Amino acid sequence: MDAAVLAWVLSSWDLRKHLLLLAAPEMLPAWLRGWLWLCSAAHGLHIQQYLYFQVLSPGDIRYIFSATPARDFGGVFNTRYEQIYLVPTEPPEACGVLNNGVFVEGQIALVERGGCSFLSKTRIVQEHGGRAVIIADNAYDNDSSYVEMIQDSSSQTADIPALFLLGRDGYMIRRSLEQHGLPWAVISIPVNVTSIPTYELMQPPWTFW
């Protein structure tokens, strides 16, 4: 590869865009795809699989959000939900009985990091009949750092999908619902971003890509 091209790859491309393009290999020539993998490895980076969902309502946060699946617990999405409720739990940390558990049943729960393990939260949502759980970071200014969710020291297991969401995204979703007086958002999940040519224009404006 030409040295100038390699320098451009290393200096001009945002890492998260590397990862997104790697998730859609048909968008890249083979030589560039290979070099991106090598560049990521050389920088000691951990390649994570992103899963995307789109908020359909409320309209002021009608964006496509990215999340990362738990590493070693939880299930996978075997079904695409064109419209399903994303229900913020009460209490937000979801470390015990949910006050709004009746609304979580059959839907996807939005919970907040902290108070107990990721696995415990996932089990609580599963026990309330939730189809999946999205765990938002409790650092509301976090708009770039994904946390790897791993099994705790217990012998517990969980079968529903568990995803980690950036704290800034979780905060903005909750804030919008509070402003509109809504108990849940309507989302589509998972979303295949490779089928949406303009998906980058649909990403949250507060997130740097």
PDB file of N, CA and C in Angstrom, residues 2-91:
ATOM      1  N   ASP A   2       0.443   2.288  -0.712  1.00  0.00           N
ATOM      2  CA  ASP A   2       1.161   3.546  -0.738  1.00  0.00           C
ATOM      3  C   ASP A   2       1.233   4.129   0.671  1.00  0.00           C
ATOM      4  N   ALA A   3       2.402   4.634   1.046  1.00  0.00           N
ATOM      5  CA  ALA A   3       2.593   5.138   2.406  1.00  0.00           C
ATOM      6  C   ALA A   3       1.647   6.283   2.722  1.00  0.00           C
ATOM      7  N   ALA A   4       1.372   7.130   1.739  1.00  0.00           N
ATOM      8  CA  ALA A   4       0.479   8.264   1.966  1.00  0.00           C
ATOM      9  C   ALA A   4      -0.948   7.796   2.251  1.00  0.00           C
ATOM     10  N   VAL A   5      -1.370   6.727   1.553  1.00  0.00           N
ATOM     11  CA  VAL A   5      -2.700   6.186   1.780  1.00  0.00           C
ATOM     12  C   VAL A   5      -2.805   5.609   3.172  1.00  0.00           C
ATOM     13  N   LEU A   6      -1.773   4.857   3.591  1.00  0.00           N
ATOM     14  CA  LEU A   6      -1.772   4.269   4.925  1.00  0.00           C
ATOM     15  C   LEU A   6      -1.810   5.361   5.994  1.00  0.00           C
ATOM     16  N   ALA A   7      -1.057   6.425   5.791  1.00  0.00           N
ATOM     17  CA  ALA A   7      -1.051   7.516   6.761  1.00  0.00           C
ATOM     18  C   ALA A   7      -2.430   8.148   6.875  1.00  0.00           C
ATOM     19  N   TRP A   8      -3.102   8.262   5.729  1.00  0.00           N
ATOM     20  CA  TRP A   8      -4.456   8.829   5.750  1.00  0.00           C
ATOM     21  C   TRP A   8      -5.416   7.938   6.524  1.00  0.00           C
ATOM     22  N   VAL A   9      -5.303   6.607   6.316  1.00  0.00           N
ATOM     23  CA  VAL A   9      -6.159   5.668   7.027  1.00  0.00           C
ATOM     24  C   VAL A   9      -5.945   5.796   8.525  1.00  0.00           C
ATOM     25  N   LEU A  10      -4.668   5.895   8.945  1.00  0.00           N
ATOM     26  CA  LEU A  10      -4.352   5.919  10.368  1.00  0.00           C
ATOM     27  C   LEU A  10      -4.760   7.234  11.023  1.00  0.00           C
ATOM     28  N   SER A  11      -4.653   8.341  10.286  1.00  0.00           N
ATOM     29  CA  SER A  11      -4.839   9.637  10.920  1.00  0.00           C
ATOM     30  C   SER A  11      -6.202  10.267  10.702  1.00  0.00           C
ATOM     31  N   SER A  12      -6.894   9.891   9.632  1.00  0.00           N
ATOM     32  CA  SER A  12      -8.088  10.638   9.251  1.00  0.00           C
ATOM     33  C   SER A  12      -9.394   9.935   9.556  1.00  0.00           C
ATOM     34  N   TRP A  13      -9.363   8.642   9.793  1.00  0.00           N
ATOM     35  CA  TRP A  13     -10.606   7.896   9.995  1.00  0.00           C
ATOM     36  C   TRP A  13     -10.887   7.735  11.477  1.00  0.00           C
ATOM     37  N   ASP A  14     -12.088   8.081  11.872  1.00  0.00           N
ATOM     38  CA  ASP A  14     -12.497   7.869  13.245  1.00  0.00           C
ATOM     39  C   ASP A  14     -12.644   6.381  13.502  1.00  0.00           C
ATOM     40  N   LEU A  15     -12.196   5.917  14.685  1.00  0.00           N
ATOM     41  CA  LEU A  15     -12.213   4.486  15.001  1.00  0.00           C
ATOM     42  C   LEU A  15     -13.613   3.894  14.881  1.00  0.00           C
ATOM     43  N   ARG A  16     -14.595   4.582  15.402  1.00  0.00           N
ATOM     44  CA  ARG A  16     -15.930   3.990  15.381  1.00  0.00           C
ATOM     45  C   ARG A  16     -16.432   3.833  13.956  1.00  0.00           C
ATOM     46  N   LYS A  17     -16.024   4.719  13.066  1.00  0.00           N
ATOM     47  CA  LYS A  17     -16.403   4.561  11.672  1.00  0.00           C
ATOM     48  C   LYS A  17     -15.697   3.359  11.081  1.00  0.00           C
ATOM     49  N   HIS A  18     -14.440   3.100  11.508  1.00  0.00           N
ATOM     50  CA  HIS A  18     -13.755   1.867  11.095  1.00  0.00           C
ATOM     51  C   HIS A  18     -14.637   0.672  11.407  1.00  0.00           C
ATOM     52  N   LEU A  19     -15.076   0.619  12.651  1.00  0.00           N
ATOM     53  CA  LEU A  19     -15.821  -0.545  13.103  1.00  0.00           C
ATOM     54  C   LEU A  19     -17.148  -0.686  12.373  1.00  0.00           C
ATOM     55  N   LEU A  20     -17.797   0.425  12.130  1.00  0.00           N
ATOM     56  CA  LEU A  20     -19.074   0.370  11.432  1.00  0.00           C
ATOM     57  C   LEU A  20     -18.888  -0.134  10.007  1.00  0.00           C
ATOM     58  N   LEU A  21     -17.836   0.315   9.348  1.00  0.00           N
ATOM     59  CA  LEU A  21     -17.587  -0.133   7.986  1.00  0.00           C
ATOM     60  C   LEU A  21     -17.175  -1.594   7.957  1.00  0.00           C
ATOM     61  N   LEU A  22     -16.452  -2.009   8.977  1.00  0.00           N
ATOM     62  CA  LEU A  22     -16.075  -3.413   9.043  1.00  0.00           C
ATOM     63  C   LEU A  22     -17.300  -4.297   9.228  1.00  0.00           C
ATOM     64  N   ALA A  23     -18.339  -3.754   9.825  1.00  0.00           N
ATOM     65  CA  ALA A  23     -19.569  -4.517   9.993  1.00  0.00           C
ATOM     66  C   ALA A  23     -20.320  -4.658   8.675  1.00  0.00           C
ATOM     67  N   ALA A  24     -19.920  -3.862   7.673  1.00  0.00           N
ATOM     68  CA  ALA A  24     -20.513  -3.940   6.335  1.00  0.00           C
ATOM     69  C   ALA A  24     -19.384  -4.080   5.330  1.00  0.00           C
ATOM     70  N   PRO A  25     -18.716  -5.233   5.270  1.00  0.00           N
ATOM     71  CA  PRO A  25     -17.505  -5.398   4.478  1.00  0.00           C
ATOM     72  C   PRO A  25     -17.692  -5.133   3.001  1.00  0.00           C
ATOM     73  N   GLU A  26     -18.917  -5.288   2.494  1.00  0.00           N
ATOM     74  CA  GLU A  26     -19.114  -5.051   1.068  1.00  0.00           C
ATOM     75  C   GLU A  26     -18.902  -3.592   0.700  1.00  0.00           C
ATOM     76  N   MET A  27     -18.840  -2.717   1.707  1.00  0.00           N
ATOM     77  CA  MET A  27     -18.653  -1.290   1.452  1.00  0.00           C
ATOM     78  C   MET A  27     -17.183  -0.937   1.272  1.00  0.00           C
ATOM     79  N   LEU A  28     -16.278  -1.870   1.563  1.00  0.00           N
ATOM     80  CA  LEU A  28     -14.852  -1.593   1.498  1.00  0.00           C
ATOM     81  C   LEU A  28     -14.144  -2.532   0.534  1.00  0.00           C
ATOM     82  N   PRO A  29     -13.109  -2.034  -0.159  1.00  0.00           N
ATOM     83  CA  PRO A  29     -12.271  -2.943  -0.936  1.00  0.00           C
ATOM     84  C   PRO A  29     -11.486  -3.849   0.002  1.00  0.00           C
ATOM     85  N   ALA A  30     -11.121  -5.021  -0.477  1.00  0.00           N
ATOM     86  CA  ALA A  30     -10.478  -6.016   0.376  1.00  0.00           C
ATOM     87  C   ALA A  30      -9.194  -5.503   1.007  1.00  0.00           C
ATOM     88  N   TRP A  31      -8.390  -4.776   0.216  1.00  0.00           N
ATOM     89  CA  TRP A  31      -7.100  -4.326   0.748  1.00  0.00           C
ATOM     90  C   TRP A  31      -7.289  -3.340   1.892  1.00  0.00           C
ATOM     91  N   LEU A  32      -8.299  -2.449   1.769  1.00  0.00           N
ATOM     92  CA  LEU A  32      -8.519  -1.473   2.822  1.00  0.00           C
ATOM     93  C   LEU A  32      -9.116  -2.132   4.053  1.00  0.00           C
ATOM     94  N   ARG A  33     -10.019  -3.098   3.847  1.00  0.00           N
ATOM     95  CA  ARG A  33     -10.606  -3.816   4.970  1.00  0.00           C
ATOM     96  C   ARG A  33      -9.524  -4.524   5.776  1.00  0.00           C
ATOM     97  N   GLY A  34      -8.600  -5.167   5.078  1.00  0.00           N
ATOM     98  CA  GLY A  34      -7.517  -5.867   5.763  1.00  0.00           C
ATOM     99  C   GLY A  34      -6.638  -4.925   6.559  1.00  0.00           C
ATOM    100  N   TRP A  35      -6.329  -3.768   5.960  1.00  0.00           N
ATOM    101  CA  TRP A  35      -5.477  -2.821   6.659  1.00  0.00           C
ATOM    102  C   TRP A  35      -6.169  -2.216   7.867  1.00  0.00           C
ATOM    103  N   LEU A  36      -7.471  -2.023   7.778  1.00  0.00           N
ATOM    104  CA  LEU A  36      -8.185  -1.489   8.932  1.00  0.00           C
ATOM    105  C   LEU A  36      -8.142  -2.464  10.098  1.00  0.00           C
ATOM    106  N   TRP A  37      -8.298  -3.751   9.792  1.00  0.00           N
ATOM    107  CA  TRP A  37      -8.183  -4.760  10.842  1.00  0.00           C
ATOM    108  C   TRP A  37      -6.791  -4.727  11.469  1.00  0.00           C
ATOM    109  N   LEU A  38      -5.760  -4.622  10.635  1.00  0.00           N
ATOM    110  CA  LEU A  38      -4.393  -4.602  11.150  1.00  0.00           C
ATOM    111  C   LEU A  38      -4.143  -3.348  11.979  1.00  0.00           C
ATOM    112  N   CYS A  39      -4.668  -2.220  11.505  1.00  0.00           N
ATOM    113  CA  CYS A  39      -4.472  -0.971  12.245  1.00  0.00           C
ATOM    114  C   CYS A  39      -5.146  -1.048  13.608  1.00  0.00           C
ATOM    115  N   SER A  40      -6.340  -1.612  13.647  1.00  0.00           N
ATOM    116  CA  SER A  40      -7.049  -1.757  14.916  1.00  0.00           C
ATOM    117  C   SER A  40      -6.272  -2.650  15.865  1.00  0.00           C
ATOM    118  N   ALA A  41      -5.768  -3.770  15.356  1.00  0.00           N
ATOM    119  CA  ALA A  41      -4.999  -4.690  16.198  1.00  0.00           C
ATOM    120  C   ALA A  41      -3.729  -4.025  16.700  1.00  0.00           C
ATOM    121  N   ALA A  42      -3.077  -3.243  15.835  1.00  0.00           N
ATOM    122  CA  ALA A  42      -1.827  -2.594  16.214  1.00  0.00           C
ATOM    123  C   ALA A  42      -2.034  -1.591  17.339  1.00  0.00           C
ATOM    124  N   HIS A  43      -3.219  -1.025  17.416  1.00  0.00           N
ATOM    125  CA  HIS A  43      -3.506  -0.051  18.462  1.00  0.00           C
ATOM    126  C   HIS A  43      -4.102  -0.709  19.704  1.00  0.00           C
ATOM    127  N   GLY A  44      -4.122  -2.047  19.754  1.00  0.00           N
ATOM    128  CA  GLY A  44      -4.632  -2.747  20.920  1.00  0.00           C
ATOM    129  C   GLY A  44      -6.122  -2.576  21.108  1.00  0.00           C
ATOM    130  N   LEU A  45      -6.855  -2.423  20.023  1.00  0.00           N
ATOM    131  CA  LEU A  45      -8.285  -2.146  20.116  1.00  0.00           C
ATOM    132  C   LEU A  45      -9.084  -3.428  20.129  1.00  0.00           C
ATOM    133  N   HIS A  46     -10.183  -3.411  20.866  1.00  0.00           N
ATOM    134  CA  HIS A  46     -11.066  -4.570  20.916  1.00  0.00           C
ATOM    135  C   HIS A  46     -12.233  -4.327  19.974  1.00  0.00           C
ATOM    136  N   ILE A  47     -12.393  -5.159  18.957  1.00  0.00           N
ATOM    137  CA  ILE A  47     -13.456  -4.998  17.984  1.00  0.00           C
ATOM    138  C   ILE A  47     -14.753  -5.538  18.577  1.00  0.00           C
ATOM    139  N   GLN A  48     -15.740  -4.675  18.739  1.00  0.00           N
ATOM    140  CA  GLN A  48     -17.018  -5.074  19.306  1.00  0.00           C
ATOM    141  C   GLN A  48     -18.081  -5.117  18.220  1.00  0.00           C
ATOM    142  N   GLN A  49     -19.022  -5.961  18.407  1.00  0.00           N
ATOM    143  CA  GLN A  49     -20.138  -6.060  17.486  1.00  0.00           C
ATOM    144  C   GLN A  49     -21.221  -5.080  17.923  1.00  0.00           C
ATOM    145  N   TYR A  50     -21.598  -4.232  17.012  1.00  0.00           N
ATOM    146  CA  TYR A  50     -22.648  -3.273  17.323  1.00  0.00           C
ATOM    147  C   TYR A  50     -24.003  -3.806  16.897  1.00  0.00           C
ATOM    148  N   LEU A  51     -25.013  -3.456  17.661  1.00  0.00           N
ATOM    149  CA  LEU A  51     -26.389  -3.737  17.293  1.00  0.00           C
ATOM    150  C   LEU A  51     -27.120  -2.399  17.311  1.00  0.00           C
ATOM    151  N   TYR A  52     -27.987  -2.194  16.330  1.00  0.00           N
ATOM    152  CA  TYR A  52     -28.617  -0.893  16.161  1.00  0.00           C
ATOM    153  C   TYR A  52     -30.126  -0.969  16.381  1.00  0.00           C
ATOM    154  N   PHE A  53     -30.667   0.105  16.929  1.00  0.00           N
ATOM    155  CA  PHE A  53     -32.117   0.224  17.023  1.00  0.00           C
ATOM    156  C   PHE A  53     -32.504   1.660  16.695  1.00  0.00           C
ATOM    157  N   GLN A  54     -33.722   1.835  16.235  1.00  0.00           N
ATOM    158  CA  GLN A  54     -34.204   3.160  15.881  1.00  0.00           C
ATOM    159  C   GLN A  54     -35.401   3.528  16.730  1.00  0.00           C
ATOM    160  N   VAL A  55     -35.366   4.726  17.285  1.00  0.00           N
ATOM    161  CA  VAL A  55     -36.528   5.252  17.997  1.00  0.00           C
ATOM    162  C   VAL A  55     -37.497   5.805  16.953  1.00  0.00           C
ATOM    163  N   LEU A  56     -38.724   5.348  16.989  1.00  0.00           N
ATOM    164  CA  LEU A  56     -39.758   5.812  16.075  1.00  0.00           C
ATOM    165  C   LEU A  56     -40.617   6.915  16.695  1.00  0.00           C
ATOM    166  N   SER A  57     -40.751   6.873  18.000  1.00  0.00           N
ATOM    167  CA  SER A  57     -41.521   7.856  18.741  1.00  0.00           C
ATOM    168  C   SER A  57     -40.981   7.908  20.171  1.00  0.00           C
ATOM    169  N   PRO A  58     -40.826   9.115  20.740  1.00  0.00           N
ATOM    170  CA  PRO A  58     -41.187  10.447  20.261  1.00  0.00           C
ATOM    171  C   PRO A  58     -40.339  10.904  19.060  1.00  0.00           C
ATOM    172  N   GLY A  59     -40.905  11.799  18.272  1.00  0.00           N
ATOM    173  CA  GLY A  59     -40.248  12.229  17.051  1.00  0.00           C
ATOM    174  C   GLY A  59     -38.987  13.032  17.253  1.00  0.00           C
ATOM    175  N   ASP A  60     -38.833  13.699  18.416  1.00  0.00           N
ATOM    176  CA  ASP A  60     -37.651  14.539  18.614  1.00  0.00           C
ATOM    177  C   ASP A  60     -36.391  13.718  18.859  1.00  0.00           C
ATOM    178  N   ILE A  61     -36.542  12.404  19.099  1.00  0.00           N
ATOM    179  CA  ILE A  61     -35.356  11.538  19.226  1.00  0.00           C
ATOM    180  C   ILE A  61     -35.450  10.382  18.224  1.00  0.00           C
ATOM    181  N   ARG A  62     -35.994  10.669  17.069  1.00  0.00           N
ATOM    182  CA  ARG A  62     -36.140   9.655  16.028  1.00  0.00           C
ATOM    183  C   ARG A  62     -34.779   9.431  15.354  1.00  0.00           C
ATOM    184  N   TYR A  63     -33.895   8.794  16.086  1.00  0.00           N
ATOM    185  CA  TYR A  63     -32.539   8.540  15.613  1.00  0.00           C
ATOM    186  C   TYR A  63     -32.231   7.046  15.671  1.00  0.00           C
ATOM    187  N   ILE A  64     -31.135   6.684  15.013  1.00  0.00           N
ATOM    188  CA  ILE A  64     -30.618   5.318  15.091  1.00  0.00           C
ATOM    189  C   ILE A  64     -29.515   5.290  16.143  1.00  0.00           C
ATOM    190  N   PHE A  65     -29.666   4.413  17.122  1.00  0.00           N
ATOM    191  CA  PHE A  65     -28.716   4.302  18.225  1.00  0.00           C
ATOM    192  C   PHE A  65     -27.929   2.997  18.099  1.00  0.00           C
ATOM    193  N   SER A  66     -26.702   3.019  18.567  1.00  0.00           N
ATOM    194  CA  SER A  66     -25.877   1.812  18.571  1.00  0.00           C
ATOM    195  C   SER A  66     -25.690   1.320  19.992  1.00  0.00           C
ATOM    196  N   ALA A  67     -25.651   0.004  20.143  1.00  0.00           N
ATOM    197  CA  ALA A  67     -25.459  -0.625  21.447  1.00  0.00           C
ATOM    198  C   ALA A  67     -24.566  -1.851  21.255  1.00  0.00           C
ATOM    199  N   THR A  68     -24.005  -2.345  22.347  1.00  0.00           N
ATOM    200  CA  THR A  68     -23.142  -3.522  22.262  1.00  0.00           C
ATOM    201  C   THR A  68     -23.714  -4.650  23.114  1.00  0.00           C
ATOM    202  N   PRO A  69     -23.799  -5.859  22.562  1.00  0.00           N
ATOM    203  CA  PRO A  69     -24.332  -7.001  23.312  1.00  0.00           C
ATOM    204  C   PRO A  69     -23.402  -7.426  24.449  1.00  0.00           C
ATOM    205  N   ALA A  70     -23.994  -8.020  25.492  1.00  0.00           N
ATOM    206  CA  ALA A  70     -23.200  -8.595  26.577  1.00  0.00           C
ATOM    207  C   ALA A  70     -22.259  -9.649  26.013  1.00  0.00           C
ATOM    208  N   ARG A  71     -21.096  -9.774  26.619  1.00  0.00           N
ATOM    209  CA  ARG A  71     -20.080 -10.669  26.069  1.00  0.00           C
ATOM    210  C   ARG A  71     -20.383 -12.135  26.318  1.00  0.00           C
ATOM    211  N   ASP A  72     -20.786 -12.487  27.539  1.00  0.00           N
ATOM    212  CA  ASP A  72     -20.868 -13.907  27.861  1.00  0.00           C
ATOM    213  C   ASP A  72     -22.152 -14.296  28.601  1.00  0.00           C
ATOM    214  N   PHE A  73     -23.200 -13.535  28.425  1.00  0.00           N
ATOM    215  CA  PHE A  73     -24.492 -13.948  28.965  1.00  0.00           C
ATOM    216  C   PHE A  73     -25.591 -13.344  28.101  1.00  0.00           C
ATOM    217  N   GLY A  74     -26.787 -13.863  28.275  1.00  0.00           N
ATOM    218  CA  GLY A  74     -27.925 -13.336  27.525  1.00  0.00           C
ATOM    219  C   GLY A  74     -28.101 -14.008  26.180  1.00  0.00           C
ATOM    220  N   GLY A  75     -29.239 -13.741  25.558  1.00  0.00           N
ATOM    221  CA  GLY A  75     -29.571 -14.339  24.273  1.00  0.00           C
ATOM    222  C   GLY A  75     -29.299 -13.405  23.116  1.00  0.00           C
ATOM    223  N   VAL A  76     -29.846 -13.751  21.958  1.00  0.00           N
ATOM    224  CA  VAL A  76     -29.689 -12.956  20.744  1.00  0.00           C
ATOM    225  C   VAL A  76     -31.075 -12.644  20.183  1.00  0.00           C
ATOM    226  N   PHE A  77     -31.130 -11.667  19.313  1.00  0.00           N
ATOM    227  CA  PHE A  77     -32.387 -11.306  18.669  1.00  0.00           C
ATOM    228  C   PHE A  77     -32.626 -12.249  17.490  1.00  0.00           C
ATOM    229  N   ASN A  78     -33.557 -13.162  17.656  1.00  0.00           N
ATOM    230  CA  ASN A  78     -33.927 -14.066  16.571  1.00  0.00           C
ATOM    231  C   ASN A  78     -35.083 -13.504  15.759  1.00  0.00           C
ATOM    232  N   THR A  79     -35.662 -12.406  16.252  1.00  0.00           N
ATOM    233  CA  THR A  79     -36.790 -11.760  15.597  1.00  0.00           C
ATOM    234  C   THR A  79     -36.512 -10.273  15.491  1.00  0.00           C
ATOM    235  N   ARG A  80     -36.911  -9.685  14.365  1.00  0.00           N
ATOM    236  CA  ARG A  80     -36.827  -8.237  14.232  1.00  0.00           C
ATOM    237  C   ARG A  80     -38.180  -7.647  14.611  1.00  0.00           C
ATOM    238  N   TYR A  81     -38.138  -6.742  15.575  1.00  0.00           N
ATOM    239  CA  TYR A  81     -39.366  -6.098  16.032  1.00  0.00           C
ATOM    240  C   TYR A  81     -39.519  -4.773  15.293  1.00  0.00           C
ATOM    241  N   GLU A  82     -40.502  -4.712  14.414  1.00  0.00           N
ATOM    242  CA  GLU A  82     -40.739  -3.488  13.646  1.00  0.00           C
ATOM    243  C   GLU A  82     -41.191  -2.354  14.565  1.00  0.00           C
ATOM    244  N   GLN A  83     -42.014  -2.693  15.543  1.00  0.00           N
ATOM    245  CA  GLN A  83     -42.460  -1.725  16.539  1.00  0.00           C
ATOM    246  C   GLN A  83     -42.623  -2.445  17.873  1.00  0.00           C
ATOM    247  N   ILE A  84     -41.903  -1.964  18.875  1.00  0.00           N
ATOM    248  CA  ILE A  84     -42.007  -2.536  20.207  1.00  0.00           C
ATOM    249  C   ILE A  84     -41.710  -1.418  21.194  1.00  0.00           C
ATOM    250  N   TYR A  85     -42.266  -1.527  22.382  1.00  0.00           N
ATOM    251  CA  TYR A  85     -42.054  -0.475  23.367  1.00  0.00           C
ATOM    252  C   TYR A  85     -40.697  -0.630  24.047  1.00  0.00           C
ATOM    253  N   LEU A  86     -40.035   0.507  24.237  1.00  0.00           N
ATOM    254  CA  LEU A  86     -38.837   0.585  25.070  1.00  0.00           C
ATOM    255  C   LEU A  86     -39.274   1.270  26.353  1.00  0.00           C
ATOM    256  N   VAL A  87     -39.324   0.500  27.451  1.00  0.00           N
ATOM    257  CA  VAL A  87     -39.934   0.968  28.698  1.00  0.00           C
ATOM    258  C   VAL A  87     -38.863   1.247  29.754  1.00  0.00           C
ATOM    259  N   PRO A  88     -38.674   2.514  30.137  1.00  0.00           N
ATOM    260  CA  PRO A  88     -37.759   2.805  31.245  1.00  0.00           C
ATOM    261  C   PRO A  88     -38.321   2.197  32.534  1.00  0.00           C
ATOM    262  N   THR A  89     -37.501   1.466  33.243  1.00  0.00           N
ATOM    263  CA  THR A  89     -37.980   0.792  34.447  1.00  0.00           C
ATOM    264  C   THR A  89     -38.067   1.743  35.630  1.00  0.00           C
ATOM    265  N   GLU A  90     -38.916   1.382  36.543  1.00  0.00           N
ATOM    266  CA  GLU A  90     -39.028   2.077  37.832  1.00  0.00           C
ATOM    267  C   GLU A  90     -38.894   1.047  38.934  1.00  0.00           C
ATOM    268  N   PRO A  91     -37.830   1.138  39.751  1.00  0.00           N
ATOM    269  CA  PRO A  91     -36.761   2.133  39.713  1.00  0.00           C
ATOM    270  C   PRO A  91     -35.800   1.919  38.528  1.00  0.00           C
TER     271      PRO A  91
END
